[in-house]
N, CA, C and O of each residue as an XYZ file, in Angstrom:
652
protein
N      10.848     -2.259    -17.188
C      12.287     -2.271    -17.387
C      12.916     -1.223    -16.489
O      12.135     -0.437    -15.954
N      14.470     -1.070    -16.195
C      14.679     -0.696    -15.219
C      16.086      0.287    -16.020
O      16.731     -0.180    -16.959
N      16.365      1.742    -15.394
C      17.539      2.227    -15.961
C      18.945      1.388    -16.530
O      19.843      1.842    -17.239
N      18.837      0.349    -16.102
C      20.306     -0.215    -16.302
C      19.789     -0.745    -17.831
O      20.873     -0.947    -18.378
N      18.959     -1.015    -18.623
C      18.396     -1.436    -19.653
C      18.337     -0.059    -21.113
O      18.323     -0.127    -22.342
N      18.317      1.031    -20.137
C      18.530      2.554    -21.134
C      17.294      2.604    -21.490
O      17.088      2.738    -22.696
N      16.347      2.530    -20.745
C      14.573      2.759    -20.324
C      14.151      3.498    -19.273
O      14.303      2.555    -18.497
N      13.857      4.135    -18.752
C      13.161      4.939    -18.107
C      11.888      4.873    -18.034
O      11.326      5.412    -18.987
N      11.246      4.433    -17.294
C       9.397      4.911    -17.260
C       8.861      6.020    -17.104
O       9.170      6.865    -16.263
N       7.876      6.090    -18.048
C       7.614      7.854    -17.584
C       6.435      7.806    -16.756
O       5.509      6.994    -16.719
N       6.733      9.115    -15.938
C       5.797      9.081    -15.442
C       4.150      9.290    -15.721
O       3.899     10.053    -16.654
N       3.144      8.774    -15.106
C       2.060      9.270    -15.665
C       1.264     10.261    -14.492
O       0.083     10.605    -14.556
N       2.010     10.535    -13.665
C       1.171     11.863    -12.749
C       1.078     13.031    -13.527
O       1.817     12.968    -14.510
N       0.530     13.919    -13.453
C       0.449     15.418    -13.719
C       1.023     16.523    -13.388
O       0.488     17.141    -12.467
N       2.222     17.090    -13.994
C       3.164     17.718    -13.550
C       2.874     18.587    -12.278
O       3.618     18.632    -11.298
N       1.477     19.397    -12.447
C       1.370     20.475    -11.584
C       0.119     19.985    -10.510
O      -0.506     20.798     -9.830
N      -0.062     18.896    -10.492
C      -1.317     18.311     -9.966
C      -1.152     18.000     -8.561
O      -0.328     17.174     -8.166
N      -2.131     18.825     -7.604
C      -2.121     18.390     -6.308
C      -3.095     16.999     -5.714
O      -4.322     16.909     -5.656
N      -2.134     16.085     -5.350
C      -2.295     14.984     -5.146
C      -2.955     14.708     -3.877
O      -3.436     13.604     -3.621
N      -2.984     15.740     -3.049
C      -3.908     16.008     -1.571
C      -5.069     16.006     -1.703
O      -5.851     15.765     -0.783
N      -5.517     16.375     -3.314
C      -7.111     16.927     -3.139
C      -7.623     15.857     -3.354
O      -7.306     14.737     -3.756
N      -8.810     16.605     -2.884
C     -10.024     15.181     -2.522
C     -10.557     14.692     -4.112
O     -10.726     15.104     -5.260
N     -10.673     13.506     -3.241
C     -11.206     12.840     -5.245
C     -10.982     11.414     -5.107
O     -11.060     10.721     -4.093
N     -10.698     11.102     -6.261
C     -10.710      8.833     -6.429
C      -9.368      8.923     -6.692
O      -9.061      9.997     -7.210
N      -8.349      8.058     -6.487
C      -7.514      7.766     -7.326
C      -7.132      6.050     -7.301
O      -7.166      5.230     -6.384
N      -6.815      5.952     -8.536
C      -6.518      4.735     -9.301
C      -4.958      4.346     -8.728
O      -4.054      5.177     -8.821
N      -4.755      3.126     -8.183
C      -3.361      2.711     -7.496
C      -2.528      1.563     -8.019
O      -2.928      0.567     -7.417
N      -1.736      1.289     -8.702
C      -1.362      0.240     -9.330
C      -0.222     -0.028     -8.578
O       0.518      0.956     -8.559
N       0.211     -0.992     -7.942
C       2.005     -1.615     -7.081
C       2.409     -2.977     -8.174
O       1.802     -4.014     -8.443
N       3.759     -2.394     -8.645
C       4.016     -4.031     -9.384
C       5.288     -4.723     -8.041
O       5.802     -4.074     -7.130
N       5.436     -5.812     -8.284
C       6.240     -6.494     -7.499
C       7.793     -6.093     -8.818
O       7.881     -5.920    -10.033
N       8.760     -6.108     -7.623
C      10.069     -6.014     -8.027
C      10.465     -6.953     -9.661
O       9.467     -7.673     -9.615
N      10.869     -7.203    -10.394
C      10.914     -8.576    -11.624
C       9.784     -8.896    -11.752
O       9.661    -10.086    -12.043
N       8.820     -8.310    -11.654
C       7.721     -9.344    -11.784
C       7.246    -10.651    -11.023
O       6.339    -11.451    -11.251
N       8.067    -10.573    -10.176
C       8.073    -11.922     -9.579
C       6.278    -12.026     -8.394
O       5.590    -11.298     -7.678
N       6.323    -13.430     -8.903
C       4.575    -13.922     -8.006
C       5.023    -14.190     -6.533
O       5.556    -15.196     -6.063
N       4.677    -13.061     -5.956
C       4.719    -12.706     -4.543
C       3.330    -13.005     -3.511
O       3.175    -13.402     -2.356
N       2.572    -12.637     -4.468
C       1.231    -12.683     -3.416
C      -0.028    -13.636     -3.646
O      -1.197    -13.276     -3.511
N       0.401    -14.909     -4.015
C      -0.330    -16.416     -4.555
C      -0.339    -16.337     -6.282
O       0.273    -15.678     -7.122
N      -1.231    -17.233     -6.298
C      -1.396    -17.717     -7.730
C      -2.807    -17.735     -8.013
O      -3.679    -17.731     -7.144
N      -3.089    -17.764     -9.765
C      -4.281    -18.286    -10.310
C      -4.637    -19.551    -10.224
O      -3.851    -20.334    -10.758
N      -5.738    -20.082     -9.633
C      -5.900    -21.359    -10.159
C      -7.425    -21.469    -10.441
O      -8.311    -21.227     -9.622
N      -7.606    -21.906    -11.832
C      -8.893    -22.642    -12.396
C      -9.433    -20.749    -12.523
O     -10.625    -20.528    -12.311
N      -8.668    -19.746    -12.802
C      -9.268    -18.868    -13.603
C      -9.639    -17.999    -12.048
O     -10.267    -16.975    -12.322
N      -9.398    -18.161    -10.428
C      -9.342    -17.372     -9.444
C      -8.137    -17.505     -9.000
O      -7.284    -18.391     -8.951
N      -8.289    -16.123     -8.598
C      -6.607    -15.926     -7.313
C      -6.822    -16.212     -5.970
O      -7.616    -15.734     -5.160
N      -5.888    -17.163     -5.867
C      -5.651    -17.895     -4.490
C      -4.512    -16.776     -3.907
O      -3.455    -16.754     -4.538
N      -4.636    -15.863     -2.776
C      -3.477    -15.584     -2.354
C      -2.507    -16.107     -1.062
O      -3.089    -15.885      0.000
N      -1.833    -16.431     -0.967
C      -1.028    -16.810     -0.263
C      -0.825    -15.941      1.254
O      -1.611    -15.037      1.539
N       0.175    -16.280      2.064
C       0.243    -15.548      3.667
C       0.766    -13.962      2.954
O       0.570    -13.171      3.877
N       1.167    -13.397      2.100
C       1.684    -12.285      1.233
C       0.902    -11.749      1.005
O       0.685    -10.629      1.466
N       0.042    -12.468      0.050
C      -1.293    -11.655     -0.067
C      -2.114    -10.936      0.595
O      -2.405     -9.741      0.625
N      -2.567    -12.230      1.329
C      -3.284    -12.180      2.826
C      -2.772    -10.502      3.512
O      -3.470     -9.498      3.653
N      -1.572    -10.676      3.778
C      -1.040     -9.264      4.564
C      -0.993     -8.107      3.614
O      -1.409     -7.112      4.209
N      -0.651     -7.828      2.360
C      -0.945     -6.926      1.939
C      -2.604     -6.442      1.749
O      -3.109     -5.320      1.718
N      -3.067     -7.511      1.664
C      -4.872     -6.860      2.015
C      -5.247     -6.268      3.502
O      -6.098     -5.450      3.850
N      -4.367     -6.938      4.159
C      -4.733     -6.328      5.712
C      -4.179     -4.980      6.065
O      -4.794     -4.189      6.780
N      -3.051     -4.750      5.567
C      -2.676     -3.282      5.356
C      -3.178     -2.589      4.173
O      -2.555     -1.546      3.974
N      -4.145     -2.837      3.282
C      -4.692     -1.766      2.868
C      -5.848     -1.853      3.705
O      -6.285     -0.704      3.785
N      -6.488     -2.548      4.298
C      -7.273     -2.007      5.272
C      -7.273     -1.588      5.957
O      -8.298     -1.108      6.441
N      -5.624     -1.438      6.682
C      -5.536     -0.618      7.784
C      -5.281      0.696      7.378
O      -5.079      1.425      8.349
N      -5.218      1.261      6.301
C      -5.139      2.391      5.895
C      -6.096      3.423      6.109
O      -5.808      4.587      5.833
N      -7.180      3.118      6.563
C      -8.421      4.137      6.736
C      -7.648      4.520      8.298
O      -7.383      5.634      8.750
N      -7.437      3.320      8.834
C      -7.247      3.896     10.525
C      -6.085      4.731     10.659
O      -5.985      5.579     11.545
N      -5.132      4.485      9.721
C      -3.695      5.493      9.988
C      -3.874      6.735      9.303
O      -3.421      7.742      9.848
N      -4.661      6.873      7.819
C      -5.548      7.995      7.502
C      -6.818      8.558      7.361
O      -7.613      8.488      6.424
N      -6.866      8.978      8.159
C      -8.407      9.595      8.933
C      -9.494     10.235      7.240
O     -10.603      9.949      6.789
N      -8.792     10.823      6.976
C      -9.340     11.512      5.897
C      -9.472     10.724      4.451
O      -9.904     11.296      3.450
N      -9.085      9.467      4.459
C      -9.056      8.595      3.108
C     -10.368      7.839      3.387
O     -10.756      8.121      4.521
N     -11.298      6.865      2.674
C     -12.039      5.480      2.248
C     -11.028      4.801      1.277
O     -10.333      5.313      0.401
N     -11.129      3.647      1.633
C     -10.718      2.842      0.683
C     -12.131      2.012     -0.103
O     -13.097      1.703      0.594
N     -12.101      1.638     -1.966
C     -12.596      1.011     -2.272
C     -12.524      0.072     -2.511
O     -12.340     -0.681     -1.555
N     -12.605     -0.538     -3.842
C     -12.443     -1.539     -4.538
C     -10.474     -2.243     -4.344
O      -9.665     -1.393     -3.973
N     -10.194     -2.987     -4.481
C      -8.778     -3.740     -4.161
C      -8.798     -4.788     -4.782
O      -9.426     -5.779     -4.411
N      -8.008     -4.708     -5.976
C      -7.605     -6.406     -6.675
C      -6.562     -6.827     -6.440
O      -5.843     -5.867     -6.718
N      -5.763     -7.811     -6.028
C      -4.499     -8.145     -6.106
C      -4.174     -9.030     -6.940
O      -5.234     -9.408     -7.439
N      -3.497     -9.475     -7.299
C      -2.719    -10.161     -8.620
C      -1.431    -10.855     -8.560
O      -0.542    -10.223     -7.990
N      -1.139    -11.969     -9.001
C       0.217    -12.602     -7.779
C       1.442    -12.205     -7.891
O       2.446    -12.749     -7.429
N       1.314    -10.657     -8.891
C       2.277     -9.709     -8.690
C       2.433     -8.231     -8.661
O       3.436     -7.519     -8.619
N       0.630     -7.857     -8.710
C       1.002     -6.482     -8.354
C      -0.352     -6.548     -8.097
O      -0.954     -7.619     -8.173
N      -0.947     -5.404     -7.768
C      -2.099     -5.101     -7.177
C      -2.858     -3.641     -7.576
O      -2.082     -2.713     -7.801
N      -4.155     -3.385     -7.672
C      -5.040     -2.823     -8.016
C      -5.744     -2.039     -7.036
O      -6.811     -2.597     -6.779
N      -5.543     -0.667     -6.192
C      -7.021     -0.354     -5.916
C      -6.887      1.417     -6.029
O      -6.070      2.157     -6.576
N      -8.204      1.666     -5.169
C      -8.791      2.752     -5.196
C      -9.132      3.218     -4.231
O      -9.719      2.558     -3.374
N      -8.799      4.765     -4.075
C      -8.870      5.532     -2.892
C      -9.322      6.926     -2.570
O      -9.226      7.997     -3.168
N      -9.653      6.692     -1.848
C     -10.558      8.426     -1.841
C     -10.334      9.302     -1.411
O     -10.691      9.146     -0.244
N      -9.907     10.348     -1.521
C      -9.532     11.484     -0.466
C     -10.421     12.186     -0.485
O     -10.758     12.835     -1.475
N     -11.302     12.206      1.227
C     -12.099     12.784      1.675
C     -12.119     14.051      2.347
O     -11.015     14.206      2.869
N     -13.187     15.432      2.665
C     -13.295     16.396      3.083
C     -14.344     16.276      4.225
O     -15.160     15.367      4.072
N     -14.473     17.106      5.444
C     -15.226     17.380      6.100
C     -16.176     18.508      5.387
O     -15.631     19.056      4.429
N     -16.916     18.754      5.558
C     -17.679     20.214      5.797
C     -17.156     21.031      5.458
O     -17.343     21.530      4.348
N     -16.254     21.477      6.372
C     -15.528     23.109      6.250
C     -14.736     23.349      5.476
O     -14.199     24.452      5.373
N     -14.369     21.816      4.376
C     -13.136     21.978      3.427
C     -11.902     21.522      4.092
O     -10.760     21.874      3.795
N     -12.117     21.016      4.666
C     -10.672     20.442      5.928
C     -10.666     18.969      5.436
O     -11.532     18.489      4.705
N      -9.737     18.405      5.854
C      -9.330     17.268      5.986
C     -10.183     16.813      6.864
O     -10.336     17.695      7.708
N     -11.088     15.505      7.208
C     -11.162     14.931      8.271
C     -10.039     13.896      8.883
O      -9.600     12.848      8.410
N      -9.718     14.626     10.195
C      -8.065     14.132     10.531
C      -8.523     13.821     11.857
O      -8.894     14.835     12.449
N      -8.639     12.581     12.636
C      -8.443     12.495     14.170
C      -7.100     12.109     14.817
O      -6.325     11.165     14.662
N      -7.108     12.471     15.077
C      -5.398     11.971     15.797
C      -5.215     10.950     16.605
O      -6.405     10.989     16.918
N      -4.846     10.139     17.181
C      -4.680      8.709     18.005
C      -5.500      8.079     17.724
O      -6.072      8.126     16.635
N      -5.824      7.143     18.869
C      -6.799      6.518     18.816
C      -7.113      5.371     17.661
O      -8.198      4.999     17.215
N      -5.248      4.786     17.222
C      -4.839      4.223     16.499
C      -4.992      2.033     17.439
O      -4.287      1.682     18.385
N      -5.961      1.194     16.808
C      -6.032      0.094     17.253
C      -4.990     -0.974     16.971
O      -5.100     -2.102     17.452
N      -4.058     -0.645     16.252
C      -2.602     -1.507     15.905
C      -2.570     -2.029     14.494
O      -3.278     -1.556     13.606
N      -1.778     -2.957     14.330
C      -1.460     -3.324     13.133
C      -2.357     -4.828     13.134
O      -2.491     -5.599     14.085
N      -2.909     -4.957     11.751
C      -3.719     -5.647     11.664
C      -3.412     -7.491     12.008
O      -2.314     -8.047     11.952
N      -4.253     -7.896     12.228
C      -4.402     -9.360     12.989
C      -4.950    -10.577     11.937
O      -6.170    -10.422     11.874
N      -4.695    -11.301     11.400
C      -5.398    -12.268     10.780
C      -4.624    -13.515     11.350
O      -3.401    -13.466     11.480
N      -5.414    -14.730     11.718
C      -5.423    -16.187     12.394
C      -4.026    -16.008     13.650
O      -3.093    -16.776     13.882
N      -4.293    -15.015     14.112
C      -3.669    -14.492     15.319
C      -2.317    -14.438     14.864
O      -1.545    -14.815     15.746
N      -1.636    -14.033     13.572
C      -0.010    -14.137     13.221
C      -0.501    -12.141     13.186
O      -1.435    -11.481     12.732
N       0.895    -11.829     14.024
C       0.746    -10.114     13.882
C       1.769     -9.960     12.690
O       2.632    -10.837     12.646
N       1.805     -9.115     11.849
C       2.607     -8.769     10.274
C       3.419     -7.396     10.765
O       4.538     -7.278     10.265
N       3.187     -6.820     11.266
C       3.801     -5.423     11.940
C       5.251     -5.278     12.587
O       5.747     -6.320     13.015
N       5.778     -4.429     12.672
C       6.583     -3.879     13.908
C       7.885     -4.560     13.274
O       8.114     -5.548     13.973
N       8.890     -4.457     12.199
C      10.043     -4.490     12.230
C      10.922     -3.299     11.641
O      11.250     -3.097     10.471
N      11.235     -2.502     12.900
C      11.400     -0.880     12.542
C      10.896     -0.450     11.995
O      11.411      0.489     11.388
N       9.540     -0.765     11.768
C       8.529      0.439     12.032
C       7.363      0.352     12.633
O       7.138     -0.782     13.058
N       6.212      1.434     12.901
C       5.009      1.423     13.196
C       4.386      1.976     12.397
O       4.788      2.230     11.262
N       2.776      2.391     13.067
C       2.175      3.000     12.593
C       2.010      4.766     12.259
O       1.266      5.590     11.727
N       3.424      4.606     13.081
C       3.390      6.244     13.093
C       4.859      6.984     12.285
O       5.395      8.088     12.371
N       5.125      5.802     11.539
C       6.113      6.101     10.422
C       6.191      6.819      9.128
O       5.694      6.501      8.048
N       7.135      8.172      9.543
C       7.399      9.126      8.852
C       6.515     10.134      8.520
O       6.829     11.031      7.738
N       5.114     10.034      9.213
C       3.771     10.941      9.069
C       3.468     11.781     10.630
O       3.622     11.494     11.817
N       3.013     12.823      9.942
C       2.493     13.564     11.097
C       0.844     13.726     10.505
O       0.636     14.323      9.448
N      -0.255     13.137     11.298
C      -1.387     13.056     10.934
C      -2.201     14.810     10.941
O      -3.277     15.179     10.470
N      -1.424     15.356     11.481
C      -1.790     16.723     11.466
C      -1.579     17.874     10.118
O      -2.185     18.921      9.891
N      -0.490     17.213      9.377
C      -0.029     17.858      8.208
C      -0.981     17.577      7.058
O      -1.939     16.849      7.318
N      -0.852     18.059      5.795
C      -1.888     17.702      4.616
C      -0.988     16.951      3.840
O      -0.278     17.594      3.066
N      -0.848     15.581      3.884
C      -0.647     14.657      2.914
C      -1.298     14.326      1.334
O      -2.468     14.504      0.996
N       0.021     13.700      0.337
C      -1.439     13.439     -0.615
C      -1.106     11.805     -0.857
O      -0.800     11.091      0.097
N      -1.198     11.285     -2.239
C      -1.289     10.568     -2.320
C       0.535      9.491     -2.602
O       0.680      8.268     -2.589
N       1.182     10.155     -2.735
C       2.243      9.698     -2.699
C       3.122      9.235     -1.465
O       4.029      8.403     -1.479
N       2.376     10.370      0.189
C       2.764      9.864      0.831
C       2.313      8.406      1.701
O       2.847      7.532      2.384
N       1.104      8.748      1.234
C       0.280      7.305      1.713
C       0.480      6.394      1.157
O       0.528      5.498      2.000
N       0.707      5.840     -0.177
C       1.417      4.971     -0.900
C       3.019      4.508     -0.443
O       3.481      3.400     -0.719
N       3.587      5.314      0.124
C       4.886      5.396      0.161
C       4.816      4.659      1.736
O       5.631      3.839      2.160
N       3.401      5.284      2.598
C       3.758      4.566      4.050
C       2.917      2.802      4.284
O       2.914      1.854      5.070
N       2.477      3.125      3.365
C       1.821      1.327      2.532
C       2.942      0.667      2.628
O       3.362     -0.155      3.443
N       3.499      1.287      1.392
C       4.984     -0.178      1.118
C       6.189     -0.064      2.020
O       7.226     -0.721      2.097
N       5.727      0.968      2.672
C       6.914      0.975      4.050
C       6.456     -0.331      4.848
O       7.205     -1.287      5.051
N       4.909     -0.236      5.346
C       4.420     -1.554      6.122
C       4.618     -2.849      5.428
O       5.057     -3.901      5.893
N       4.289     -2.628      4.457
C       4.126     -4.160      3.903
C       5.392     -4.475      3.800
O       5.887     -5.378      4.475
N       5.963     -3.868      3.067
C       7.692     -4.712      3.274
C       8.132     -5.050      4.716
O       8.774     -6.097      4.791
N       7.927     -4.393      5.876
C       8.051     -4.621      6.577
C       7.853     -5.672      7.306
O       8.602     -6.323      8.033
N       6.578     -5.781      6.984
C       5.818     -7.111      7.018
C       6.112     -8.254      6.647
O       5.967     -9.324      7.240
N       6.709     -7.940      5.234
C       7.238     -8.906      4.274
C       8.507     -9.826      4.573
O       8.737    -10.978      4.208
N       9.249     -8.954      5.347
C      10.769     -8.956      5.830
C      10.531    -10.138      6.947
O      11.034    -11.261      6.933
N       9.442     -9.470      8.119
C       9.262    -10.216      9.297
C       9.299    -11.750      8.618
O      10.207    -12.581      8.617
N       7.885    -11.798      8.012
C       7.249    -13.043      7.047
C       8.758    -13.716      6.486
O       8.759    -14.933      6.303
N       9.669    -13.166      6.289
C      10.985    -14.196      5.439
C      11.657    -14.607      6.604
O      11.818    -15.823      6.706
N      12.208    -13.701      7.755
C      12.814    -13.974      8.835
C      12.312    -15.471      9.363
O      13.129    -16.342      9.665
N      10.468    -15.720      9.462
C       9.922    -16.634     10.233
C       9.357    -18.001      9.360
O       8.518    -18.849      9.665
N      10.418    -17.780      7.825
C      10.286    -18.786      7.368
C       8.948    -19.091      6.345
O       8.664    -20.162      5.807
N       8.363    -18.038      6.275
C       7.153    -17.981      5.961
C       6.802    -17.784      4.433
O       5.884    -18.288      3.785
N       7.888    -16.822      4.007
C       7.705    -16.499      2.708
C       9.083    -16.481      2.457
O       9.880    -16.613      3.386
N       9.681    -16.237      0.555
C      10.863    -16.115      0.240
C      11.590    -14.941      0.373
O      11.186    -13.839      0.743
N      12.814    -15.319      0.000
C      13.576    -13.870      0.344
C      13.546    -13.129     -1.366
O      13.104    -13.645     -2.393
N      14.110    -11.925     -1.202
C      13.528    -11.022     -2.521
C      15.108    -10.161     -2.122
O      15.862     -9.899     -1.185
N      14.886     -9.943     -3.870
C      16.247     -8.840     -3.700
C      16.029     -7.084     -3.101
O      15.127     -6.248     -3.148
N      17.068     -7.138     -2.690
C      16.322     -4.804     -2.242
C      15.255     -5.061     -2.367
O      15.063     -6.079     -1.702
N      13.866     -4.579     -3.105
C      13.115     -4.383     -2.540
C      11.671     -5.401     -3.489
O      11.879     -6.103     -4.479
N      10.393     -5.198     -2.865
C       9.663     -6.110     -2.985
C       8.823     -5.906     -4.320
O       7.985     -6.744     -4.656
């Protein structure tokens, strides 16, 4: 439910909790209304749709834009999605961070999902210590982005503000 209803969600982060440090964390995205954005069930499996499809390809591209994360496990759901992520350390207690050497935005049956005002190098400096809010935050920057392209080319529906 949404403020205009006199609901509020609370949050469930940890007031004083640094979200940089290394460890697992649990990722839940719901779609805007609830609405089935990223395929359907059928016969008890999820079929996902060209939506789907691209939001799995950008969580995979997430290892390459953050050097210092693994990604695990990933469920999607034909309205919100499930996964898990790792924030990793080198040795010395550092971040493992490489800088460039970035291969683009991901490719499936040769349709590119990327590049409508933005890239890969949106709103992050790979040199700084991020945690988990900002990487989440540069997720649904891509994918909407993505999402947007995908409505422009006829591909998927249009959605209100945001996805």
């Amino acid at each position: 439910m949404n403020a205009k209803c006199g609901y509020r969600r609370r949050s469930l982060r940890l007031k004083h909790y640094d979200y940089s440090k290394a460890g697992f964390y649990f990722i839940t995205i719901c779609t805007q209304d609830k609405l089935h954005l990223f395929g359907e069930i059928v016969d008890g499996m999820m079929v996902l749709n060209d939506a789907g499809r691209m939001i799995e390809d950008w969580y995979i591209e997430l290892e390459n834009k953050f050097k210092y994360i693994k990604n695990h496990e990933m469920i999607i759901m034909p309205n919100h999605i499930h996964f898990i992520m790792e924030i990793v350390y080198g040795g010395n207690g550092e971040y493992v961070i490489q800088k460039g050497g970035h291969t683009g935005p991901p490719l499936r049956d040769n349709k590119q999902y990327a590049t409508v005002g933005a890239d890969l190098c949106v709103c992050l400096d790979n040199t700084k210590k991020v945690g988990i809010g900002d990487i989440v935050q540069w997720y649904k920057t891509m994918t909407t982005n993505a999402y947007i392209k995908m409505v422009k080319n006829g591909i998927c529906s249009p959605f209100n503000k945001r996805i």
